[in-house]
Structure formats: structure tokens, C-alpha cells
XYZ file of C-alpha atoms in Angstrom:
570
model
C -2.878 2.911 -0.826
C -3.256 1.550 -1.753
C -2.104 -0.528 -0.784
C -2.027 -1.406 -2.690
C -0.952 -4.821 -3.443
C -4.975 -5.020 -4.880
C -4.726 -4.105 -8.571
C -1.741 -5.869 -9.605
C -2.658 -8.997 -7.907
C -5.896 -9.248 -9.774
C -4.174 -9.010 -12.789
C -1.693 -11.747 -11.951
C -2.080 -13.655 -8.719
C -5.388 -13.963 -6.299
C -8.780 -12.499 -7.254
C -10.989 -14.860 -8.282
C -9.719 -17.591 -5.788
C -12.943 -18.167 -4.716
C -16.125 -19.139 -6.476
C -18.668 -17.166 -4.117
C -19.694 -13.845 -5.999
C -19.457 -10.518 -4.403
C -21.580 -9.574 -1.691
C -24.147 -6.656 -2.865
C -23.312 -3.200 -1.260
C -25.351 -1.873 1.197
C -25.125 1.598 1.733
C -26.400 1.757 5.531
C -24.134 -1.469 6.553
C -21.414 0.556 7.951
C -23.068 1.746 10.790
C -22.144 -0.248 14.107
C -23.917 -3.696 14.247
C -26.760 -3.723 16.605
C -25.248 -5.622 19.429
C -22.392 -3.294 19.321
C -21.904 -0.789 21.958
C -22.068 2.899 21.303
C -18.560 4.233 20.172
C -18.491 6.196 23.455
C -19.220 2.989 25.275
C -17.172 2.171 28.607
C -15.035 -0.682 28.089
C -17.242 -2.574 30.687
C -19.889 -2.251 28.606
C -17.979 -3.615 25.523
C -16.801 -6.838 27.497
C -20.264 -7.776 27.706
C -20.657 -8.365 23.833
C -20.409 -12.225 23.276
C -17.506 -13.114 20.936
C -17.505 -16.308 18.750
C -14.811 -18.689 20.362
C -11.349 -19.516 18.106
C -11.968 -22.554 16.100
C -9.037 -24.691 17.078
C -9.667 -26.653 13.757
C -9.039 -23.539 11.685
C -6.490 -21.451 13.400
C -3.689 -22.382 15.517
C -3.883 -21.110 19.260
C -0.081 -20.614 19.144
C -0.654 -17.665 17.007
C -2.799 -15.865 19.384
C -1.305 -12.662 21.228
C -0.903 -13.412 25.263
C -4.098 -12.275 26.809
C -4.265 -8.667 28.419
C -4.071 -5.197 27.707
C -1.623 -3.688 25.229
C -0.147 -0.415 26.345
C 1.873 1.390 23.423
C 4.993 3.835 23.992
C 5.254 7.174 22.345
C 5.600 8.122 19.143
C 9.360 8.539 17.748
C 11.360 8.603 14.538
C 10.544 6.107 11.691
C 14.397 5.740 11.259
C 17.669 6.192 13.447
C 18.268 4.915 17.176
C 15.694 7.372 18.821
C 12.725 5.579 17.103
C 13.698 2.192 18.548
C 11.023 1.056 21.102
C 8.785 3.609 20.005
C 5.476 3.246 18.048
C 3.361 5.405 15.457
C -0.285 5.470 14.958
C -1.056 6.831 11.721
C -3.676 6.791 8.507
C -2.719 6.764 4.835
C -3.897 7.993 1.356
C -2.761 8.764 -1.970
C -3.164 12.115 -4.054
C -4.140 10.286 -7.272
C -7.026 8.352 -5.240
C -8.485 11.087 -3.341
C -7.990 14.399 -5.582
C -10.025 16.249 -7.266
C -8.584 18.156 -10.761
C -6.185 15.780 -11.983
C -6.695 16.157 -15.741
C -3.056 15.573 -16.398
C -2.437 12.407 -14.234
C -2.064 9.020 -16.255
C -5.023 7.492 -14.245
C -7.652 10.454 -15.283
C -7.052 9.714 -18.977
C -6.601 5.744 -18.627
C -9.942 5.536 -16.870
C -11.882 8.199 -18.859
C -14.783 7.129 -21.178
C -13.826 6.711 -24.688
C -16.302 8.986 -25.724
C -14.860 12.020 -23.413
C -11.392 11.339 -25.163
C -10.032 8.454 -22.565
C -9.241 4.875 -22.817
C -12.310 3.793 -21.004
C -10.286 1.134 -18.986
C -11.234 0.003 -15.089
C -14.673 -0.149 -13.771
C -14.965 3.594 -13.316
C -13.286 6.906 -14.347
C -11.313 8.585 -11.576
C -13.383 11.865 -12.003
C -13.031 14.256 -9.256
C -11.941 11.386 -6.860
C -13.435 12.101 -3.300
C -12.579 16.116 -3.787
C -9.583 15.527 -1.680
C -7.948 18.340 -3.198
C -10.924 20.898 -2.249
C -11.018 19.375 0.959
C -7.787 18.590 2.130
C -7.441 20.872 5.174
C -10.881 19.439 6.234
C -9.634 15.830 5.712
C -6.450 16.658 7.656
C -8.879 17.712 10.483
C -10.444 14.102 10.072
C -7.264 12.515 10.462
C -6.501 14.370 13.541
C -9.773 13.797 15.147
C -8.604 10.141 15.382
C -5.671 11.093 17.636
C -3.035 9.432 15.425
C 0.631 10.774 15.405
C 1.225 10.876 11.739
C -0.527 11.108 8.319
C 0.979 9.364 5.317
C 0.020 11.221 1.963
C 1.619 11.901 -1.373
C 1.959 15.288 -3.592
C 0.638 14.312 -6.734
C 3.736 15.107 -9.656
C 1.153 15.636 -12.547
C -0.400 18.498 -10.118
C 3.085 19.788 -9.327
C 4.680 19.375 -12.772
C 1.920 19.225 -15.535
C 4.291 19.489 -18.502
C 7.858 18.760 -18.256
C 10.235 21.431 -16.446
C 7.139 23.598 -15.803
C 6.382 23.514 -12.093
C 2.996 25.024 -10.899
C 3.741 27.202 -7.994
C 0.168 27.176 -6.834
C 0.395 23.416 -6.377
C 3.480 23.627 -4.188
C 1.708 26.224 -2.143
C -1.078 23.989 -1.808
C 0.871 21.076 -0.052
C 2.808 23.533 1.756
C -0.727 24.564 3.486
C -1.417 20.821 3.983
C 1.593 20.370 5.591
C 1.611 23.101 8.013
C -2.060 21.873 8.905
C -0.792 18.619 9.444
C 1.967 19.693 11.756
C -0.657 22.552 13.625
C -2.902 19.731 14.294
C 0.019 17.791 16.368
C 0.572 15.347 13.412
C 4.108 14.199 11.798
C 3.644 14.343 7.747
C 5.177 11.540 5.912
C 5.154 12.382 2.180
C 5.161 9.649 -0.302
C 6.994 10.952 -3.870
C 5.803 8.192 -6.294
C 2.273 6.820 -5.482
C 1.345 4.979 -8.933
C 0.372 7.940 -10.755
C 2.654 9.721 -13.265
C 2.328 12.976 -15.739
C 1.050 11.871 -18.995
C 4.388 13.001 -20.411
C 6.119 10.274 -18.782
C 4.571 7.730 -20.885
C 1.717 8.680 -22.675
C -1.207 6.073 -22.378
C -2.918 7.141 -25.352
C 0.420 5.727 -27.706
C -0.543 2.011 -27.880
C 2.527 1.028 -29.996
C 6.241 1.233 -29.663
C 7.688 4.505 -28.786
C 10.463 5.491 -31.415
C 12.177 8.399 -29.485
C 11.433 10.332 -26.416
C 9.709 13.785 -26.302
C 9.113 16.514 -24.113
C 5.377 15.124 -24.323
C 6.280 11.418 -24.338
C 9.210 10.494 -22.478
C 8.266 6.584 -23.827
C 8.330 4.934 -20.229
C 10.312 3.044 -17.942
C 11.297 0.211 -20.181
C 12.594 2.396 -23.005
C 16.269 2.554 -22.452
C 16.882 6.474 -23.786
C 13.497 6.999 -22.002
C 14.065 5.608 -18.641
C 17.091 7.876 -18.490
C 15.531 10.996 -18.918
C 12.496 9.682 -16.645
C 15.121 8.931 -13.712
C 16.762 12.105 -13.866
C 13.046 13.944 -13.832
C 12.136 12.086 -10.584
C 15.777 13.012 -8.994
C 14.815 16.790 -9.907
C 11.306 16.396 -8.458
C 12.545 14.546 -5.358
C 14.997 17.633 -4.910
C 12.537 20.037 -5.528
C 10.208 18.532 -2.986
C 12.830 18.133 -0.295
C 14.166 21.952 -0.853
C 10.907 23.450 -0.621
C 9.395 21.144 2.292
C 12.169 19.885 4.000
C 11.986 22.243 6.986
C 8.465 20.665 7.518
C 8.987 16.918 6.657
C 11.801 14.500 8.096
C 9.828 10.955 6.749
C 10.015 10.435 2.716
C 8.996 7.848 0.685
C 10.566 7.549 -2.535
C 7.787 5.062 -4.260
C 4.870 3.165 -3.231
C 4.579 -0.959 -4.013
C 7.177 -0.725 -6.733
C 6.673 -4.381 -7.571
C 3.145 -4.269 -7.822
C 2.939 -1.469 -9.544
C 5.315 -2.362 -12.312
C 3.353 -5.742 -12.500
C 0.279 -3.994 -13.210
C 1.441 -1.183 -15.178
C 4.335 -2.605 -17.479
C 4.000 -6.458 -16.821
C -0.015 -6.378 -17.418
C -2.528 -3.677 -18.672
C -4.104 -3.500 -15.304
C -2.779 0.117 -14.532
C -1.259 2.767 -16.791
C 0.334 2.696 -19.254
C -0.258 -1.038 -19.844
C 2.192 -1.977 -21.682
C 1.804 -6.054 -20.950
C 5.438 -7.034 -20.985
C 5.778 -10.081 -18.684
C 4.543 -12.691 -20.838
C 5.886 -11.546 -24.232
C 8.698 -9.224 -23.582
C 9.996 -10.295 -20.184
C 13.297 -8.821 -20.688
C 12.032 -5.228 -21.234
C 9.682 -5.708 -17.985
C 12.685 -6.738 -16.062
C 14.497 -3.334 -17.727
C 11.567 -1.105 -16.207
C 12.317 -3.170 -12.429
C 15.691 -2.284 -12.706
C 15.274 1.439 -13.924
C 12.166 2.208 -11.021
C 15.272 0.591 -8.081
C 17.658 3.274 -10.031
C 15.045 5.976 -9.671
C 14.776 4.983 -5.767
C 18.405 5.333 -5.501
C 18.530 8.799 -7.326
C 15.505 10.239 -5.498
C 17.281 8.899 -1.907
C 20.196 10.465 -2.513
C 18.653 13.713 -3.961
C 16.009 13.925 -0.955
C 19.581 13.666 1.199
C 20.946 16.442 -0.066
C 18.083 18.649 -0.292
C 16.386 18.095 2.865
C 19.046 19.591 5.571
C 16.617 20.515 8.132
C 15.441 18.644 11.202
C 11.795 19.330 11.448
C 11.324 16.703 14.444
C 14.636 17.596 16.531
C 15.713 13.604 16.277
C 18.886 14.671 14.917
C 18.234 13.184 11.231
C 17.158 15.756 8.747
C 15.625 13.018 6.307
C 14.595 9.629 6.709
C 14.099 7.793 3.587
C 12.589 4.691 2.867
C 9.786 3.064 0.452
C 6.595 0.998 0.982
C 6.379 -2.512 -0.132
C 3.660 -4.956 -0.901
C 3.720 -8.075 1.070
C 1.498 -11.142 1.165
C 1.402 -14.171 3.087
C 2.343 -16.765 0.291
C 2.044 -20.487 1.246
C 2.556 -23.561 -0.731
C -0.648 -25.494 -2.091
C -1.659 -28.043 -4.464
C -4.829 -29.484 -4.926
C -6.612 -26.434 -3.435
C -4.889 -27.438 -0.053
C -2.001 -26.557 1.858
C 1.215 -28.539 0.784
C 4.418 -29.502 2.048
C 5.570 -30.923 -1.382
C 9.269 -29.623 -1.850
C 8.377 -28.213 -5.548
C 5.221 -26.417 -3.869
C 7.548 -24.746 -1.405
C 10.288 -24.181 -3.799
C 7.732 -22.105 -5.948
C 6.446 -20.442 -3.162
C 9.875 -19.204 -1.910
C 10.414 -17.756 -5.602
C 7.514 -16.049 -5.841
C 8.243 -14.272 -2.264
C 11.518 -13.899 -3.471
C 10.276 -11.527 -6.296
C 7.549 -9.765 -4.091
C 9.440 -9.535 -0.688
C 13.098 -9.343 -1.808
C 13.860 -8.413 -5.159
C 13.548 -4.532 -4.740
C 14.414 -4.539 -1.290
C 17.839 -6.470 -1.682
C 18.552 -4.191 -4.441
C 18.569 -1.035 -2.380
C 19.894 -2.614 0.363
C 22.733 -5.124 -0.523
C 23.161 -3.904 -4.347
C 21.778 -7.193 -5.313
C 19.104 -7.365 -8.465
C 17.382 -10.566 -9.186
C 16.959 -9.971 -13.058
C 15.934 -13.560 -13.522
C 13.416 -13.722 -11.542
C 14.276 -16.985 -9.868
C 15.560 -15.957 -6.545
C 19.383 -16.017 -7.356
C 20.158 -12.161 -7.342
C 23.056 -12.665 -9.822
C 23.558 -9.050 -10.766
C 25.685 -6.490 -8.568
C 24.951 -2.764 -8.113
C 27.377 -2.049 -5.455
C 26.297 1.582 -5.985
C 22.771 0.716 -4.880
C 23.522 -0.271 -1.503
C 22.485 0.882 1.766
C 20.101 3.411 0.279
C 17.211 2.476 2.893
C 16.232 4.024 6.276
C 13.382 2.454 6.939
C 11.070 -0.193 5.292
C 7.191 0.189 4.776
C 5.073 -3.259 4.766
C 1.876 -3.367 3.516
C -0.484 -5.926 4.268
C -3.923 -7.417 3.131
C -3.728 -11.036 2.418
C -3.227 -14.915 2.246
C -2.568 -16.424 -0.940
C -1.311 -19.759 -2.564
C 1.643 -20.955 -4.622
C 2.055 -24.316 -6.306
C 4.765 -25.638 -8.186
C 2.632 -26.977 -11.230
C 1.941 -25.899 -13.947
C 4.436 -23.061 -14.126
C 2.866 -20.209 -15.351
C 4.520 -17.378 -14.413
C 8.006 -16.778 -16.768
C 11.119 -17.304 -15.003
C 9.520 -17.584 -11.709
C 8.309 -20.978 -12.411
C 5.215 -20.933 -10.238
C 1.329 -21.306 -10.636
C -0.305 -18.687 -8.918
C -3.890 -18.190 -8.095
C -5.353 -16.246 -11.451
C -8.689 -14.804 -11.826
C -11.333 -17.068 -13.058
C -8.399 -19.701 -13.501
C -8.060 -22.074 -10.512
C -5.298 -24.623 -11.418
C -4.758 -26.075 -7.871
C -2.875 -23.016 -6.416
C -5.925 -21.207 -5.000
C -7.040 -22.060 -1.095
C -10.171 -21.820 -0.213
C -10.976 -19.704 3.047
C -10.859 -22.329 6.046
C -13.367 -19.693 7.741
C -15.519 -17.936 4.984
C -16.320 -15.039 7.266
C -12.660 -13.933 6.500
C -12.963 -13.802 3.007
C -13.098 -10.313 1.139
C -15.946 -10.855 -1.360
C -15.808 -7.604 -2.928
C -11.604 -8.588 -3.339
C -11.955 -12.153 -3.581
C -9.050 -13.068 -1.204
C -8.996 -13.972 2.348
C -7.684 -11.796 5.480
C -5.116 -13.961 7.235
C -4.215 -12.320 10.673
C -1.250 -14.415 11.748
C 0.116 -13.443 8.038
C 1.519 -9.932 9.371
C 2.999 -11.365 12.052
C 4.991 -13.891 9.961
C 6.073 -11.336 7.609
C 7.244 -9.063 10.217
C 9.333 -11.697 11.755
C 10.735 -12.828 8.133
C 11.673 -9.347 6.854
C 12.893 -8.407 10.558
C 15.410 -11.208 10.365
C 16.589 -10.839 6.741
C 16.744 -6.755 7.002
C 17.904 -6.676 10.889
C 19.526 -3.291 10.455
C 16.227 -1.703 8.878
C 13.810 -0.468 11.068
C 10.304 -1.444 9.925
C 6.624 0.139 9.722
C 3.336 -1.158 8.656
C 2.446 1.376 6.359
C -0.674 0.043 4.808
C -3.576 -2.350 6.386
C -7.050 -2.388 5.846
C -9.903 -4.353 4.629
C -12.862 -3.713 1.906
C -16.218 -3.599 3.673
C -19.318 -2.256 4.217
C -19.468 -3.335 7.779
C -18.055 -1.309 10.302
C -17.465 -3.593 12.832
C -15.524 -5.665 10.108
C -12.866 -3.278 9.923
C -12.821 -2.387 13.546
C -12.069 -6.451 13.648
C -9.667 -5.747 11.078
C -7.830 -2.882 13.175
C -7.340 -4.938 16.389
C -6.415 -8.007 14.808
C -3.675 -6.592 12.955
C -2.532 -4.476 16.257
C -2.607 -7.812 18.041
C -0.328 -9.378 15.355
C 2.023 -6.543 15.277
C 2.265 -6.625 19.107
C 3.418 -10.277 18.683
C 6.534 -9.488 16.624
C 7.639 -6.419 18.764
C 7.246 -8.849 21.601
C 9.641 -10.960 19.512
C 12.147 -8.194 19.352
C 11.035 -7.105 15.614
C 11.931 -3.516 15.422
C 8.374 -2.356 14.296
C 7.505 1.274 14.668
C 4.092 1.700 13.543
C 0.759 1.066 12.103
C -1.089 3.009 9.318
C -4.252 2.163 8.500
C -5.600 2.113 4.950
C -7.105 4.398 4.673
C -8.129 7.478 5.869
C -11.508 7.833 3.927
C -12.856 5.670 0.958
C -11.396 6.603 -2.249
C -10.630 5.503 -6.000
C -9.132 2.041 -5.753
C -7.491 2.203 -9.095
C -8.906 -0.505 -11.430
C -11.652 -1.500 -9.237
C -12.957 1.758 -9.202
C -14.977 3.081 -6.037
C -16.799 0.207 -4.986
C -14.347 -1.023 -2.490
C -14.801 0.683 0.307
C -11.147 0.721 2.519
C -11.911 3.835 4.377
C -12.290 4.623 8.244
C -14.534 7.496 7.206
C -17.125 6.536 4.732
C -17.501 8.749 1.785
C -20.984 9.414 -0.270
C -20.047 10.459 -3.630
C -23.797 10.786 -4.316
C -24.416 13.664 -2.278
C -23.142 17.175 -2.685
C -19.727 17.869 -0.973
C -18.957 13.994 -0.579
C -19.990 13.633 3.121
C -17.611 12.085 5.265
C -18.932 9.562 7.835
C -17.042 7.884 10.706
C -17.339 4.198 10.875
C -17.231 1.509 13.255
C -13.530 1.544 12.668
C -12.766 4.525 13.108
C -14.061 4.839 16.737
C -12.351 2.075 17.895
C -8.923 3.201 16.087
C -9.371 6.685 17.922
C -10.065 4.988 21.167
C -6.870 3.098 20.610
C -4.611 6.145 19.549
C -5.828 8.696 22.093
C -5.466 6.036 24.858
C -2.064 4.729 23.762
C -3.934 1.301 24.766
C -5.332 -1.706 23.126
C -7.361 -2.798 26.006
C -8.557 -5.960 26.902
C -12.360 -5.077 26.519
C -11.263 -4.226 22.518
C -9.453 -7.367 22.327
C -12.405 -9.544 23.730
C -14.612 -7.678 21.289
C -12.857 -7.535 18.205
C -9.665 -9.303 18.394
C -8.447 -12.764 18.461
C -8.245 -15.370 15.307
C -12.229 -16.503 15.283
C -14.809 -15.586 13.020
C -15.234 -12.080 11.736
C -18.490 -9.963 11.538
C -19.839 -11.458 8.350
C -20.314 -9.005 5.292
C -23.747 -7.888 4.410
């Protein structure tokens, strides 16, 4: 998933911040680097490998985790008192990014070439993705081989209900088999109901003009007042169906994935389907779409609670319902440098309020910021207390300036694609730049965000439901794993209720508008070969060793951790 912050931020915020061109792909580069110990090397062997020192001029040593091994407690529930102090290792995927056969999915038509009846959007057609439907049970085995506690995945709405109110029982049976396999292999399933993709009948991407009236084949989308009421009811029914059908095997549910990111890309801009492009021209309609999506979360939350009445994991809570949120380390900047100017700090705060707080405040406090200025003036008490846990999904740091004011109502200048008006912050260490994504991986960012969100939503347990890196180099992925875990541990030691870490992604997949070029997978997928074979990367072997031992060793930290230079992209 994807996580993802990625595509809407291409449209709105960070891609193109640096001028360097993406590094060329190297089909063999994800093998361990030549100076790396083999995957089964002893900790003593690993410790012998030299690691570049921390550059004190680039990083603050105070951002380092104290030396020594990290020992993790046993796994536990994502919400509730029994889960406090526990820690879950997991991996994540999304159906629309991995499954073959999704011809009724909006992404399928959106990305299909024009000559084949589609819109030809994005860098590659979805096609058969990585054959994740056909190979679903094999992929469950790959997750289990990593020794993780949980597998987070979504059940594709367009497969289950390809036409309005017509449920495909074979699709439900398929997902039932997946759940059985997950549990049989000793993992706990974590199911996302809506992850960036919808059936065509929700808002038909082929319609490029305003919708006159909702029909069974086109409900007109989230920005249409009449249509949104119908979609909310459909999503309530869909969530209820999943909860009734699978509640005996699932306790952890996410209603939606990265709501602000998704809506910016799909209704604010034209990066995701249906591409309504409302943010700059019809801002009120865009805000209405966000408001309606928050209402849908509340409806799905209540439907899952009412229909999942079986406690599958024995913690006394049949259903733990949350959502996953795209987060970033937003920092005030001016003239391509960090800034303490009050105007830049205020602009950063407004951007952070929209990305991090708007949706979360709505479903915890019943307060909605329809003005997009951080005030949260609307009150909806019926939405309050509809969140059992919150997932955070972190990938990068980016700058925000107070001048010029580009974003409507937010009154901020963020780093735009191919247009740097001074907000972009070049990576102090070029090895931390992720060339194919155009942003900087900044390790301490997830610590800062966990501390902030832990304070603001003190009663809501947190899980890092996505973190990862797009790379062709296995050692960089291993460094991302270890460094992210180090920063999460800093937050845990500071008292933040962080209950787990899920790596994005289990395997390479369809990265939305960016197609198949960015590789986020612990397993590399070769789409040029029959059967799309999966091969473990160095990141997979390192995460496997950590999860199986429930220990991040001093040797692993010495080799992969810290804040210093990363293995360069090839």
C-alpha cells in the first residue's frame, strides 16, 4: 500500500524536489552487495563489515537510538488493554496492486491503453498485476516464511461486487481460503476494506463530464451529493458483508487506506481514478468528497462492530476497527533550506493539519476542518469515538514554505513536480534520496510523527502499518528496515503506545500511477518470466532474522542501522 503516500504527492507535493534524474534500473542489483555477509551469516560475521560513520554535520546524534540490541515482546492485539506493550511484525499488500483479473476495477480501465477501450492513464496498465489472485496461497507462504506475526491485505470490492448489489460468492470463497491459510501458517489477518480502488459503478472513470443523476452503473462519485449518500450505504453494506462472513477469522479491520492522500489524488487532482480535478477549480466539491469519505468510515466502523461478533483471537474484543493514514515529516523551509520564519512554520503547521489531523480529528473528536486552514470549525458529534487504533504510513521528509501561497485555503507552498518555488529541501546526504520517487528517506521522521500523534491522540494505539523504500538494491531495503525499527523503538522507549511495524510491501507490485518500475517488495517479482517468480531480497532475509528471533541485534544495527550514508542506489 501503498503506502501509499506516493501518488497523490506526485500530483501535489514532493516529486521533483531534486534535479537528479532517476537511477537506471538494474535487474541484478537487488542481490546482496558484494561485501554483505550471506543471509545465514552469524552476527559476529555481520559485525565485521565496516559501516560509514554518522556525519554529525548532517544528522543530530541525539536522533540515534541508544546502543545495544533491541528485544521485542510477544505479539498482541492492535487495540485494547491487552495489546499495550506488545509488538507485531507484519507485511502488507493491497488487492488492486497485486491481483490478476480485476477487469471491473476503476484502475483497470483507467490504466488500460486507449486502443483497448481504456483511458491510458499512468505509466503502465494494471493488466494482470503480479498474479496475486492466482498465486494468493503461495504468497501467504512467502509471508509466513518471514516469521512475521500478521499479514495485512485487502479484499477487492470490485471482485466481490462487480455490479451493484450482485455479490460474487466465488470471490468470497477465495478470500475465505486466503484467511484460512494465513491463520494456518500462524499469522493474524489484518483486512483493509477499501484500499484506493472501487468498482466502476461507484464513479465511472469513462464519464469525463459532470454526472446528471446516479444510476446502478454510475453512482456519480464522492463529490456528488445524491451519489455519495448511495455510496456510503453501499460501503456500509459491503463492510457488513465482510464482517458477517469473515468475523470468525478476522478481528483487525481497517476501513480505508490513506484517505487524504487517496482523495487528493482521485478527486483533488487527476493522478488516480476517477480524476475529477476539483482542488483548484471547485474546492468546495473536493471538501465535500472528504466529508463524505469520513462519513463512510463512520458507517463502516458501525457496520463491522455490529456484524463481527466473534472474538477470533481470544482477547475479548471481536472487532478492532481503525484506518491507515499517510504521514510525512513536513518541515518549514525557504529558499531550499530549513527555515524558522513564522510564516513558514505556520504554513507547515497548516499542511500537517490537513494531512495528519483532519480525518483523524473527524472520527475521534467529531471535529471537521472544512476550511482546510487548521481550525476544525465544523462539529459532528455523531462521528466522535469511531477509532480503535490508527495506522501510520511513512516514507519521506519534505519542505513547506509560507510563500508563495499555492494551495487553496491551506495557504502554503509545497514542493511541486518540476516546479521548485523555494520549498524543496535537498537531501543533506544524497544517499538518502530515493531517486525513482524523487524524495528523501529521513529516518528520524517516523519518530517525530509517532511522538506527535501519540500526544495528540493519547487514547488511540498506534501501529506503523506501512514503511518501506523503492530500490533496486537489497542492502538499501535492509537499511530501511533496521533504521525504521530503530526509530520506532525510540518512540516506544519514550512511552508512545506503538504496537507494530508492517513493511511495504511483501513483494513488488503495481505502484498506482507509477506502474511497475518502483520496487518496494521484500520479494522481487520478475514479470518477464512465466509465473512471475518471486525472489527474496536482502531486506527479506534481514527482516526474517529479526522477526524470527524477536531481536534486532547489535550486529544488525552496526551493519544496517544508524543515520549515516546508505548503500547508494545503482
